[in-house]
mmCIF file of C-alpha atoms and ligand atoms in Angstrom:
data_model
loop_
_atom_site.group_PDB
_atom_site.id
_atom_site.type_symbol
_atom_site.label_atom_id
_atom_site.label_comp_id
_atom_site.label_asym_id
_atom_site.label_seq_id
_atom_site.Cartn_x
_atom_site.Cartn_y
_atom_site.Cartn_z
ATOM 1 C CA MET A 1 167.351 101.184 173.327
ATOM 2 C CA SER A 2 168.694 102.466 170.006
ATOM 3 C CA THR A 3 171.573 100.379 168.557
ATOM 4 C CA LYS A 4 173.150 101.225 165.245
ATOM 5 C CA GLU A 5 175.726 98.720 164.007
ATOM 6 C CA THR A 6 179.134 100.272 163.654
ATOM 7 C CA SER A 7 181.736 98.451 161.792
ATOM 8 C CA PRO A 8 184.608 96.569 163.622
ATOM 9 C CA THR A 9 188.003 98.052 163.576
ATOM 10 C CA VAL A 10 189.433 95.622 160.997
ATOM 11 C CA SER A 11 188.451 94.820 157.304
ATOM 12 C CA ASN A 12 185.257 93.019 157.162
ATOM 13 C CA ALA A 13 185.058 89.448 156.222
ATOM 14 C CA PRO A 14 181.891 88.142 154.656
ATOM 15 C CA VAL A 15 178.911 88.020 156.972
ATOM 16 C CA ILE A 16 177.760 84.339 157.581
ATOM 17 C CA ARG A 17 174.278 83.604 156.235
ATOM 18 C CA SER A 18 172.279 80.496 156.122
ATOM 19 C CA ASP A 19 171.241 80.379 152.324
ATOM 20 C CA VAL A 20 173.795 77.896 151.025
ATOM 21 C CA PRO A 21 172.048 74.392 151.101
ATOM 22 C CA GLY A 22 174.302 71.837 152.965
ATOM 23 C CA SER A 23 176.173 74.660 154.959
ATOM 24 C CA PHE A 24 176.246 74.404 158.588
ATOM 25 C CA SER A 25 174.042 77.469 159.218
ATOM 26 C CA TRP A 26 171.555 76.043 156.547
ATOM 27 C CA GLY A 27 171.590 72.878 158.520
ATOM 28 C CA VAL A 28 170.679 74.661 161.670
ATOM 29 C CA PHE A 29 167.449 75.929 160.121
ATOM 30 C CA HIS A 30 166.578 72.880 157.995
ATOM 31 C CA GLU A 31 167.733 70.012 160.328
ATOM 32 C CA ARG A 32 168.198 71.226 163.850
ATOM 33 C CA HIS A 33 165.255 73.510 164.210
ATOM 34 C CA PRO A 34 162.720 70.816 162.916
ATOM 35 C CA LYS A 35 164.018 68.372 165.567
ATOM 36 C CA LEU A 36 163.881 71.227 168.286
ATOM 37 C CA VAL A 37 160.370 72.022 167.385
ATOM 38 C CA ARG A 38 159.388 68.505 167.846
ATOM 39 C CA GLN A 39 161.083 68.270 171.159
ATOM 40 C CA VAL A 40 159.433 71.445 172.398
ATOM 41 C CA LEU A 41 155.952 70.407 171.323
ATOM 42 C CA ASP A 42 156.487 67.086 172.843
ATOM 43 C CA ALA A 43 157.840 68.507 176.106
ATOM 44 C CA LEU A 44 154.990 70.670 177.097
ATOM 45 C CA PRO A 45 151.054 70.222 176.386
ATOM 46 C CA TYR A 46 150.628 73.174 174.416
ATOM 47 C CA GLY A 47 147.054 73.812 172.854
ATOM 48 C CA PRO A 48 146.127 73.782 169.255
ATOM 49 C CA ALA A 49 146.702 77.566 168.730
ATOM 50 C CA GLU A 50 150.284 77.440 170.126
ATOM 51 C CA ARG A 51 151.239 74.141 168.163
ATOM 52 C CA ALA A 52 149.831 75.706 164.908
ATOM 53 C CA ALA A 53 151.853 78.911 165.570
ATOM 54 C CA VAL A 54 155.057 76.967 166.171
ATOM 55 C CA GLU A 55 154.451 74.794 162.942
ATOM 56 C CA ARG A 56 153.792 78.109 160.935
ATOM 57 C CA LEU A 57 157.148 79.504 162.237
ATOM 58 C CA LEU A 58 159.042 76.401 161.232
ATOM 59 C CA GLU A 59 157.497 76.514 157.537
ATOM 60 C CA GLU A 60 158.126 80.207 157.366
ATOM 61 C CA SER A 61 161.770 79.843 158.485
ATOM 62 C CA THR A 62 162.643 77.023 156.169
ATOM 63 C CA GLY A 63 160.935 78.268 153.101
ATOM 64 C CA GLY A 64 159.208 81.429 153.455
ATOM 65 C CA VAL A 65 160.070 85.157 154.005
ATOM 66 C CA LEU A 66 160.742 87.089 157.221
ATOM 67 C CA GLU A 67 157.337 88.295 158.876
ATOM 68 C CA PRO A 68 157.373 90.653 161.562
ATOM 69 C CA LEU A 69 156.196 90.003 165.180
ATOM 70 C CA GLN A 70 152.339 89.677 165.369
ATOM 71 C CA GLU A 71 151.855 90.354 168.896
ATOM 72 C CA GLU A 72 152.405 93.416 171.167
ATOM 73 C CA ALA A 73 155.254 93.062 173.547
ATOM 74 C CA ALA A 74 157.811 95.569 175.080
ATOM 75 C CA ASP A 75 160.506 94.683 172.436
ATOM 76 C CA VAL A 76 158.215 95.038 169.406
ATOM 77 C CA ALA A 77 159.351 98.537 168.326
ATOM 78 C CA GLN A 78 162.913 97.536 168.664
ATOM 79 C CA TRP A 79 162.524 94.410 166.480
ATOM 80 C CA ARG A 80 160.641 96.541 163.876
ATOM 81 C CA GLU A 81 163.801 98.710 163.881
ATOM 82 C CA TRP A 82 166.217 95.834 163.725
ATOM 83 C CA GLY A 83 164.236 94.264 160.799
ATOM 84 C CA ALA A 84 163.933 97.444 158.627
ATOM 85 C CA GLY A 85 164.524 96.428 155.200
ATOM 86 C CA ARG A 86 164.452 92.673 156.071
ATOM 87 C CA TRP A 87 160.747 92.025 156.254
ATOM 88 C CA GLY A 88 159.363 90.122 153.135
ATOM 89 C CA ARG A 89 162.897 88.878 152.324
ATOM 90 C CA PRO A 90 163.886 85.171 152.575
ATOM 91 C CA TRP A 91 165.152 84.038 155.960
ATOM 92 C CA GLY A 92 168.459 82.893 154.435
ATOM 93 C CA GLU A 93 169.332 86.375 153.198
ATOM 94 C CA ALA A 94 169.615 87.744 156.638
ATOM 95 C CA PRO A 95 172.768 87.330 158.649
ATOM 96 C CA PHE A 96 172.815 83.771 160.319
ATOM 97 C CA LEU A 97 173.127 85.490 163.711
ATOM 98 C CA TRP A 98 170.134 87.818 163.100
ATOM 99 C CA ALA A 99 167.914 85.049 161.672
ATOM 100 C CA GLU A 100 168.720 82.631 164.289
ATOM 101 C CA SER A 101 168.093 84.999 167.104
ATOM 102 C CA TYR A 102 164.871 86.080 165.498
ATOM 103 C CA PHE A 103 163.806 82.399 165.219
ATOM 104 C CA TYR A 104 164.030 82.101 169.002
ATOM 105 C CA ARG A 105 162.147 85.372 169.587
ATOM 106 C CA ARG A 106 159.450 84.176 167.238
ATOM 107 C CA LEU A 107 159.371 80.831 169.005
ATOM 108 C CA LEU A 108 158.445 82.624 172.167
ATOM 109 C CA GLU A 109 155.610 84.501 170.563
ATOM 110 C CA ALA A 110 154.338 81.349 169.143
ATOM 111 C CA ILE A 111 154.092 79.515 172.440
ATOM 112 C CA GLY A 112 152.591 82.535 174.188
ATOM 113 C CA TYR A 113 155.518 83.626 176.396
ATOM 114 C CA PHE A 114 154.572 87.336 176.026
ATOM 115 C CA ARG A 115 150.893 86.866 175.693
ATOM 116 C CA PRO A 116 148.522 87.579 178.640
ATOM 117 C CA GLY A 117 147.218 84.079 179.656
ATOM 118 C CA ALA A 118 148.278 80.604 180.904
ATOM 119 C CA TRP A 119 151.572 80.316 179.014
ATOM 120 C CA ARG A 120 152.819 83.834 179.893
ATOM 121 C CA GLY A 121 156.341 83.588 181.204
ATOM 122 C CA ILE A 122 156.540 79.728 180.846
ATOM 123 C CA ASP A 123 160.028 78.717 179.608
ATOM 124 C CA PRO A 124 159.528 76.385 176.625
ATOM 125 C CA PHE A 125 162.879 74.870 177.348
ATOM 126 C CA ALA A 126 162.512 74.320 181.091
ATOM 127 C CA PRO A 127 161.796 70.592 180.772
ATOM 128 C CA PHE A 128 165.210 70.129 179.228
ATOM 129 C CA LYS A 129 166.921 72.473 181.543
ATOM 130 C CA ASP A 130 165.198 70.647 184.620
ATOM 131 C CA ALA A 131 166.097 67.101 183.505
ATOM 132 C CA GLU A 132 169.791 68.122 182.809
ATOM 133 C CA LEU A 133 170.115 69.670 186.316
ATOM 134 C CA ALA A 134 168.307 66.822 188.069
ATOM 135 C CA GLY A 135 170.345 64.177 186.358
ATOM 136 C CA SER A 136 172.633 61.811 188.256
ATOM 137 C CA ALA A 137 175.569 63.083 186.151
ATOM 138 C CA VAL A 138 175.296 66.344 188.173
ATOM 139 C CA ASP A 139 175.476 64.342 191.451
ATOM 140 C CA ASP A 140 178.661 62.709 190.210
ATOM 141 C CA GLU A 141 180.158 66.118 189.180
ATOM 142 C CA LEU A 142 179.459 67.789 192.510
ATOM 143 C CA ALA A 143 180.744 64.884 194.347
ATOM 144 C CA ALA A 144 183.979 65.268 192.446
ATOM 145 C CA LEU A 145 184.321 68.784 193.509
ATOM 146 C CA SER A 146 185.757 67.445 196.853
ATOM 147 C CA ARG A 147 188.590 65.925 194.912
ATOM 148 C CA LEU A 148 189.593 69.403 193.758
ATOM 149 C CA ASP A 149 190.127 70.470 197.419
ATOM 150 C CA GLY A 150 193.225 68.472 197.870
ATOM 151 C CA LEU A 151 194.901 69.905 194.638
ATOM 152 C CA PRO A 152 197.582 72.633 194.832
ATOM 153 C CA GLU A 153 195.957 75.940 194.228
ATOM 154 C CA THR A 154 197.218 76.553 190.696
ATOM 155 C CA ARG A 155 196.061 73.019 189.732
ATOM 156 C CA ARG A 156 192.798 73.499 191.398
ATOM 157 C CA ALA A 157 192.290 77.005 189.561
ATOM 158 C CA ALA A 158 193.227 75.313 186.202
ATOM 159 C CA ALA A 159 190.750 72.576 186.805
ATOM 160 C CA LEU A 160 187.901 74.994 187.649
ATOM 161 C CA LEU A 161 188.663 76.973 184.487
ATOM 162 C CA SER A 162 188.737 73.879 182.423
ATOM 163 C CA SER A 163 185.356 72.723 183.856
ATOM 164 C CA ALA A 164 183.826 76.058 183.102
ATOM 165 C CA LEU A 165 185.337 75.947 179.539
ATOM 166 C CA TRP A 166 184.172 72.371 178.798
ATOM 167 C CA GLY A 167 180.948 72.850 180.697
ATOM 168 C CA ASN A 168 179.781 74.159 177.296
ATOM 169 C CA ARG A 169 180.177 70.627 176.100
ATOM 170 C CA ALA A 170 179.016 69.330 179.437
ATOM 171 C CA ASP A 171 180.927 66.034 179.409
ATOM 172 C CA LEU A 172 184.036 66.957 180.887
ATOM 173 C CA SER A 173 183.198 67.246 184.525
ATOM 174 C CA PHE A 174 185.138 68.318 187.574
ATOM 175 C CA GLY A 175 186.294 64.788 188.002
ATOM 176 C CA ILE A 176 187.813 64.547 184.569
ATOM 177 C CA THR A 177 189.331 67.937 184.627
ATOM 178 C CA ALA A 178 190.909 67.240 188.127
ATOM 179 C CA ASP A 179 192.807 64.339 186.639
ATOM 180 C CA ALA A 180 193.606 66.018 183.402
ATOM 181 C CA THR A 181 196.607 68.353 183.177
ATOM 182 C CA GLY A 182 194.187 71.209 183.746
ATOM 183 C CA THR A 183 192.599 71.056 180.365
ATOM 184 C CA ALA A 184 191.958 68.542 177.592
ATOM 185 C CA ALA A 185 194.973 70.077 175.891
ATOM 186 C CA ALA A 186 194.720 68.146 172.652
ATOM 187 C CA ASP A 187 191.361 69.583 171.908
ATOM 188 C CA LEU A 188 192.382 73.162 172.959
ATOM 189 C CA VAL A 189 193.069 74.980 169.688
ATOM 190 C CA ALA A 190 194.074 78.266 171.544
ATOM 191 C CA ASP A 191 194.909 78.682 175.238
ATOM 192 C CA ASP A 192 195.423 82.048 176.773
ATOM 193 C CA SER A 193 194.652 80.669 180.192
ATOM 194 C CA ALA A 194 198.111 82.028 181.605
ATOM 195 C CA THR A 195 197.291 85.434 180.317
ATOM 196 C CA LEU A 196 193.713 85.267 181.910
ATOM 197 C CA TRP A 197 195.242 84.460 185.324
ATOM 198 C CA SER A 198 197.847 86.976 185.144
ATOM 199 C CA GLU A 199 195.364 89.564 184.152
ATOM 200 C CA LEU A 200 193.032 88.618 187.021
ATOM 201 C CA GLU A 201 196.081 88.817 189.361
ATOM 202 C CA ARG A 202 197.104 92.286 187.957
ATOM 203 C CA ALA A 203 193.565 93.636 188.562
ATOM 204 C CA HIS A 204 193.257 91.861 191.790
ATOM 205 C CA GLY A 205 190.128 92.676 193.758
ATOM 206 C CA GLY A 206 188.381 94.351 190.906
ATOM 207 C CA GLN A 207 184.980 93.682 189.309
ATOM 208 C CA VAL A 208 184.834 90.702 186.854
ATOM 209 C CA CYS A 209 181.881 90.442 184.636
ATOM 210 C CA VAL A 210 180.878 86.946 183.481
ATOM 211 C CA VAL A 211 178.425 86.773 180.549
ATOM 212 C CA ALA A 212 176.784 83.324 181.027
ATOM 213 C CA ASP A 213 175.941 81.090 178.212
ATOM 214 C CA ASN A 214 173.916 77.740 179.047
ATOM 215 C CA ALA A 215 172.133 76.798 182.259
ATOM 216 C CA GLY A 216 172.417 73.423 183.978
ATOM 217 C CA ARG A 217 175.763 71.538 183.588
ATOM 218 C CA GLU A 218 177.534 74.699 182.187
ATOM 219 C CA LEU A 219 176.218 77.092 184.793
ATOM 220 C CA LEU A 220 177.184 75.054 187.616
ATOM 221 C CA PRO A 221 180.980 75.123 186.942
ATOM 222 C CA ASP A 222 180.536 78.759 186.013
ATOM 223 C CA LEU A 223 179.246 79.273 189.502
ATOM 224 C CA VAL A 224 181.963 77.327 191.081
ATOM 225 C CA LEU A 225 184.503 79.371 189.047
ATOM 226 C CA ILE A 226 182.809 82.662 190.321
ATOM 227 C CA ASP A 227 183.113 81.375 193.919
ATOM 228 C CA HIS A 228 186.797 80.661 193.297
ATOM 229 C CA LEU A 229 187.310 84.350 191.981
ATOM 230 C CA LEU A 230 185.535 85.747 194.999
ATOM 231 C CA ALA A 231 186.911 83.513 197.733
ATOM 232 C CA GLY A 232 190.595 83.999 196.410
ATOM 233 C CA GLY A 233 190.167 87.677 196.243
ATOM 234 C CA LEU A 234 190.818 87.874 192.482
ATOM 235 C CA ALA A 235 187.470 89.715 192.238
ATOM 236 C CA ALA A 236 185.895 91.891 194.948
ATOM 237 C CA GLN A 237 182.622 91.648 192.927
ATOM 238 C CA VAL A 238 181.471 89.444 190.115
ATOM 239 C CA VAL A 239 178.492 90.587 187.827
ATOM 240 C CA LEU A 240 176.771 87.398 186.260
ATOM 241 C CA TYR A 241 174.891 88.500 183.112
ATOM 242 C CA VAL A 242 172.032 86.167 182.145
ATOM 243 C CA LYS A 243 169.412 86.406 179.562
ATOM 244 C CA PRO A 244 166.266 88.372 180.183
ATOM 245 C CA GLN A 245 164.194 85.644 178.619
ATOM 246 C CA PRO A 246 164.552 82.026 177.388
ATOM 247 C CA TYR A 247 166.992 81.919 174.349
ATOM 248 C CA TYR A 248 168.795 79.506 171.944
ATOM 249 C CA VAL A 249 167.349 76.459 173.932
ATOM 250 C CA SER A 250 169.752 76.333 176.950
ATOM 251 C CA ASP A 251 170.830 79.976 177.617
ATOM 252 C CA ALA A 252 170.713 80.733 181.349
ATOM 253 C CA THR A 253 168.032 83.021 182.948
ATOM 254 C CA THR A 254 167.737 84.223 186.404
ATOM 255 C CA ALA A 255 165.508 81.284 187.244
ATOM 256 C CA ASP A 256 168.125 78.986 186.036
ATOM 257 C CA VAL A 257 170.761 80.641 188.332
ATOM 258 C CA LEU A 258 168.547 80.057 191.394
ATOM 259 C CA ALA A 259 168.049 76.547 190.360
ATOM 260 C CA ALA A 260 171.797 75.926 189.972
ATOM 261 C CA LEU A 261 172.512 77.653 193.161
ATOM 262 C CA ASP A 262 169.974 75.400 195.055
ATOM 263 C CA ARG A 263 171.375 72.226 193.375
ATOM 264 C CA LEU A 264 174.742 73.277 194.870
ATOM 265 C CA ARG A 265 173.498 74.328 198.292
ATOM 266 C CA THR A 266 171.456 71.140 198.737
ATOM 267 C CA ALA A 267 174.058 68.778 197.277
ATOM 268 C CA PRO A 268 175.117 65.853 199.425
ATOM 269 C CA ALA A 269 178.622 66.542 198.767
ATOM 270 C CA PRO A 270 180.149 68.959 201.442
ATOM 271 C CA ALA A 271 182.327 70.883 199.032
ATOM 272 C CA ALA A 272 179.367 71.627 196.763
ATOM 273 C CA GLY A 273 177.232 72.590 199.649
ATOM 274 C CA ALA A 274 179.816 75.053 200.983
ATOM 275 C CA ILE A 275 180.262 76.735 197.581
ATOM 276 C CA GLY A 276 176.524 77.061 197.441
ATOM 277 C CA GLY A 277 176.371 78.619 200.834
ATOM 278 C CA ARG A 278 179.234 81.139 199.828
ATOM 279 C CA LEU A 279 177.498 82.055 196.678
ATOM 280 C CA TRP A 280 174.139 82.480 198.396
ATOM 281 C CA ARG A 281 175.971 84.934 201.009
ATOM 282 C CA ALA A 282 177.747 86.582 198.267
ATOM 283 C CA MET A 283 174.418 87.505 196.601
ATOM 284 C CA ASN A 284 173.102 88.794 199.959
ATOM 285 C CA ASP A 285 176.279 90.937 200.394
ATOM 286 C CA GLY A 286 176.307 92.275 196.790
ATOM 287 C CA ALA A 287 179.655 90.507 196.085
ATOM 288 C CA LEU A 288 177.809 88.529 193.442
ATOM 289 C CA VAL A 289 175.381 90.445 191.411
ATOM 290 C CA VAL A 290 173.098 88.792 188.723
ATOM 291 C CA ARG A 291 172.142 91.080 186.063
ATOM 292 C CA THR A 292 170.460 91.108 182.626
ATOM 293 C CA HIS A 293 170.128 93.482 179.781
ATOM 294 C CA ALA A 294 167.703 93.381 176.787
ATOM 295 C CA PHE A 295 170.689 93.507 174.368
ATOM 296 C CA PHE A 296 171.844 89.991 175.361
ATOM 297 C CA CYS A 297 168.680 88.860 173.333
ATOM 298 C CA ALA A 298 169.377 91.171 170.405
ATOM 299 C CA PRO A 299 170.302 89.808 166.909
ATOM 300 C CA LEU A 300 173.486 91.819 166.665
ATOM 301 C CA PRO A 301 177.167 91.564 167.384
ATOM 302 C CA PHE A 302 178.399 93.127 170.602
ATOM 303 C CA HIS A 303 180.227 96.005 168.673
ATOM 304 C CA ALA A 304 176.686 97.356 168.477
ATOM 305 C CA MET A 305 175.881 97.174 172.195
ATOM 306 C CA PRO A 306 174.051 100.287 173.424
ATOM 307 C CA ALA A 307 175.786 102.972 175.541
ATOM 308 C CA ASP A 308 174.377 101.906 178.862
ATOM 309 C CA LEU A 309 175.500 98.278 178.497
ATOM 310 C CA ARG A 310 178.817 99.590 177.349
ATOM 311 C CA ALA A 311 179.212 101.789 180.522
ATOM 312 C CA GLU A 312 178.360 98.757 182.645
ATOM 313 C CA LEU A 313 180.995 96.677 181.172
ATOM 314 C CA ALA A 314 183.567 99.437 180.896
ATOM 315 C CA ALA A 315 183.912 99.197 184.752
ATOM 316 C CA ALA A 316 185.048 95.538 184.589
ATOM 317 C CA THR A 317 188.742 94.502 185.155
ATOM 318 C CA MET A 318 187.874 91.547 182.888
ATOM 319 C CA THR A 319 184.673 90.339 181.179
ATOM 320 C CA ILE A 320 184.776 86.626 180.803
ATOM 321 C CA LEU A 321 182.077 85.447 177.880
ATOM 322 C CA LYS A 322 181.054 81.963 177.773
ATOM 323 C CA GLY A 323 179.994 79.814 174.976
ATOM 324 C CA ASP A 324 179.700 79.786 171.163
ATOM 325 C CA LEU A 325 176.910 82.366 170.656
ATOM 326 C CA ASN A 326 178.723 84.980 172.774
ATOM 327 C CA TYR A 327 181.843 84.226 170.682
ATOM 328 C CA ARG A 328 179.931 84.774 167.438
ATOM 329 C CA ARG A 329 178.650 88.059 168.843
ATOM 330 C CA LEU A 330 181.987 89.145 170.283
ATOM 331 C CA VAL A 331 184.290 88.702 167.177
ATOM 332 C CA GLY A 332 181.658 89.073 164.665
ATOM 333 C CA ASP A 333 179.759 86.287 162.991
ATOM 334 C CA ARG A 334 181.769 86.380 159.798
ATOM 335 C CA LEU A 335 183.953 84.103 157.637
ATOM 336 C CA TRP A 336 187.221 85.522 159.087
ATOM 337 C CA PRO A 337 190.524 83.932 158.124
ATOM 338 C CA PRO A 338 190.991 81.679 161.200
ATOM 339 C CA THR A 339 194.422 83.390 161.774
ATOM 340 C CA THR A 340 192.973 86.863 162.114
ATOM 341 C CA PRO A 341 194.221 87.973 165.555
ATOM 342 C CA PHE A 342 191.772 87.633 168.187
ATOM 343 C CA GLY A 343 192.588 91.240 169.504
ATOM 344 C CA ASP A 344 191.884 92.812 166.079
ATOM 345 C CA THR A 345 188.313 91.660 166.221
ATOM 346 C CA VAL A 346 187.545 92.703 169.847
ATOM 347 C CA ARG A 347 188.908 96.185 169.970
ATOM 348 C CA HIS A 348 185.352 97.353 170.269
ATOM 349 C CA PHE A 349 184.881 95.859 173.597
ATOM 350 C CA PRO A 350 184.760 98.194 176.569
ATOM 351 C CA SER A 351 187.073 96.103 178.902
ATOM 352 C CA PRO A 352 189.661 93.517 178.757
ATOM 353 C CA VAL A 353 187.890 90.330 177.530
ATOM 354 C CA ALA A 354 188.240 86.615 177.533
ATOM 355 C CA ALA A 355 186.290 84.066 175.561
ATOM 356 C CA LEU A 356 185.823 80.483 176.904
ATOM 357 C CA ARG A 357 184.158 78.718 174.061
ATOM 358 C CA THR A 358 183.609 75.338 172.563
ATOM 359 C CA LEU A 359 183.563 75.541 168.815
ATOM 360 C CA LYS A 360 180.128 74.759 167.594
ATOM 361 C CA SER A 361 179.723 77.129 164.601
ATOM 362 C CA GLU A 362 181.850 78.202 161.710
ATOM 363 C CA VAL A 363 183.434 81.418 162.992
ATOM 364 C CA VAL A 364 186.937 81.279 164.618
ATOM 365 C CA VAL A 365 189.972 83.761 164.818
ATOM 366 C CA GLY A 366 193.149 83.707 166.664
ATOM 367 C CA LEU A 367 194.598 80.412 165.515
ATOM 368 C CA THR A 368 198.175 79.703 164.411
ATOM 369 C CA PRO A 369 198.695 78.575 160.847
ATOM 370 C CA ALA A 370 200.113 75.273 162.284
ATOM 371 C CA THR A 371 196.965 74.707 164.364
ATOM 372 C CA VAL A 372 194.738 75.429 161.205
ATOM 373 C CA THR A 373 196.836 72.987 159.229
ATOM 374 C CA ARG A 374 196.597 70.237 161.958
ATOM 375 C CA LEU A 375 192.926 70.636 162.354
ATOM 376 C CA ASP A 376 192.290 70.657 158.500
ATOM 377 C CA ASP A 377 194.427 67.727 158.054
ATOM 378 C CA THR A 378 192.006 65.677 160.400
ATOM 379 C CA ALA A 379 189.336 66.032 157.646
ATOM 380 C CA THR A 380 186.756 66.617 160.386
ATOM 381 C CA PRO A 381 184.233 69.319 161.003
ATOM 382 C CA TRP A 382 186.436 70.705 163.726
ATOM 383 C CA ARG A 383 184.785 74.172 163.554
ATOM 384 C CA THR A 384 181.329 72.826 164.411
ATOM 385 C CA ASP A 385 181.599 69.385 166.217
ATOM 386 C CA GLY A 386 181.930 70.784 169.653
ATOM 387 C CA ARG A 387 185.163 68.463 170.320
ATOM 388 C CA HIS A 388 187.352 71.660 170.414
ATOM 389 C CA ALA A 389 187.591 74.570 172.527
ATOM 390 C CA LEU A 390 189.560 77.862 173.019
ATOM 391 C CA ILE A 391 190.427 80.276 175.680
ATOM 392 C CA GLN A 392 191.277 83.649 174.130
ATOM 393 C CA VAL A 393 192.144 86.822 175.950
ATOM 394 C CA ALA A 394 192.484 90.504 174.955
ATOM 395 C CA ALA A 395 194.187 92.229 177.875
ATOM 396 C CA ARG A 396 193.862 96.038 178.404
ATOM 397 C CA PRO A 397 196.523 97.674 176.185
HETATM 398 O O1 F1X B 1 176.041 79.480 172.799
HETATM 399 P P1 F1X B 1 176.016 77.869 172.832
HETATM 400 O O2 F1X B 1 175.003 77.345 173.620
HETATM 401 O O3 F1X B 1 177.509 77.345 173.254
HETATM 402 O O4 F1X B 1 175.846 77.385 171.323
HETATM 403 C C1 F1X B 1 174.888 78.028 170.408
HETATM 404 C C2 F1X B 1 174.945 77.479 169.191
HETATM 405 O O5 F1X B 1 176.303 76.961 168.995
HETATM 406 O O6 F1X B 1 174.061 76.513 168.909
HETATM 407 C C3 F1X B 1 173.696 76.695 167.512
HETATM 408 C C4 F1X B 1 173.932 75.407 166.753
HETATM 409 O O7 F1X B 1 173.141 74.431 167.312
HETATM 410 C C5 F1X B 1 174.604 77.768 166.959
HETATM 411 O O8 F1X B 1 174.159 78.337 165.844
HETATM 412 C C6 F1X B 1 174.910 78.673 168.295
HETATM 413 O O9 F1X B 1 175.955 79.355 168.086
#
């Protein structure tokens, strides 16, 4: 897979890096990653070799220079190409997206994910994903699904979309969104949901692609939304893209889809069980297809996607991208002026596209000046505190 970065169609804002002490991106490496490493090493009984390799990665990524992958794996040549000119340079000089993505690829190397042996293929984040999915909060959320059945169709659809949106924050369950006016409006900084529904209606019965973000309590509402699209005929087929390997802690893999599907199917709540059964049959029939592509673990923006993935997505009547990382890759992880039109930054995308994202990093586009002023006046870290979200759509011209 040869991917060359081509520039977006608008003038380029500065690429976000992680070399400014005290910045959000600097904090991800120097504050979040040390905590993550402790959690990972405490969650599974790795041996001395794996533990030492993870500690070396942490030391390198917070004060050293970029070292290439040390062990053979299918993607080593591609990473050598992606890192050309970067090896031997400080981690902070690389684009934040590049460096953060590489950190997770190196973490997998350190714990032996690709190495022949006992740890091959063991998801280092599985303990966190499993605990979240098994939690009583999920029981309560699935039970609340039955409350949606009694709602008028448009209210139910709005509640499902809102649950999928806020699932990224995983504390606004079906129950809460069923009671809200469709979305936690105060925290929604951009809301193109009406356009999203009208575009889905216009393309009635087409193929919708959903690019998943996190497993567990985000993937469950994503699956329930997918069931709604299929059962209501808004999509004849849904392609759900997941990651080919563990990534950014919570990102969903095929194993996580199967676990979430099983959680639905075996839920005591009849509504959840019915949805799980329909999704299982949809996978049997090919109406729901789970797919992946190596590029979803690439350290590059989506405007650099390879031709084969571009061709796959071009067939979609709508591609729905979930979460913060996908948003950064979609619009470009740059310090755009927040009022930059969303459509200007996504012209490269091969299909009509929608972003459902809670704001957990600095990049944001498509806001009105009044919204930016309102948010700035709160004197809070609104770009990164996960308390705000957006639904943004760029329809087919
Ligand atoms: O894509 P998600 O799961 O919504 O969030 C991922 C993410 O927000 O977490 C990191 C901060 O912890 C960011 O750098 C990254 O974009």
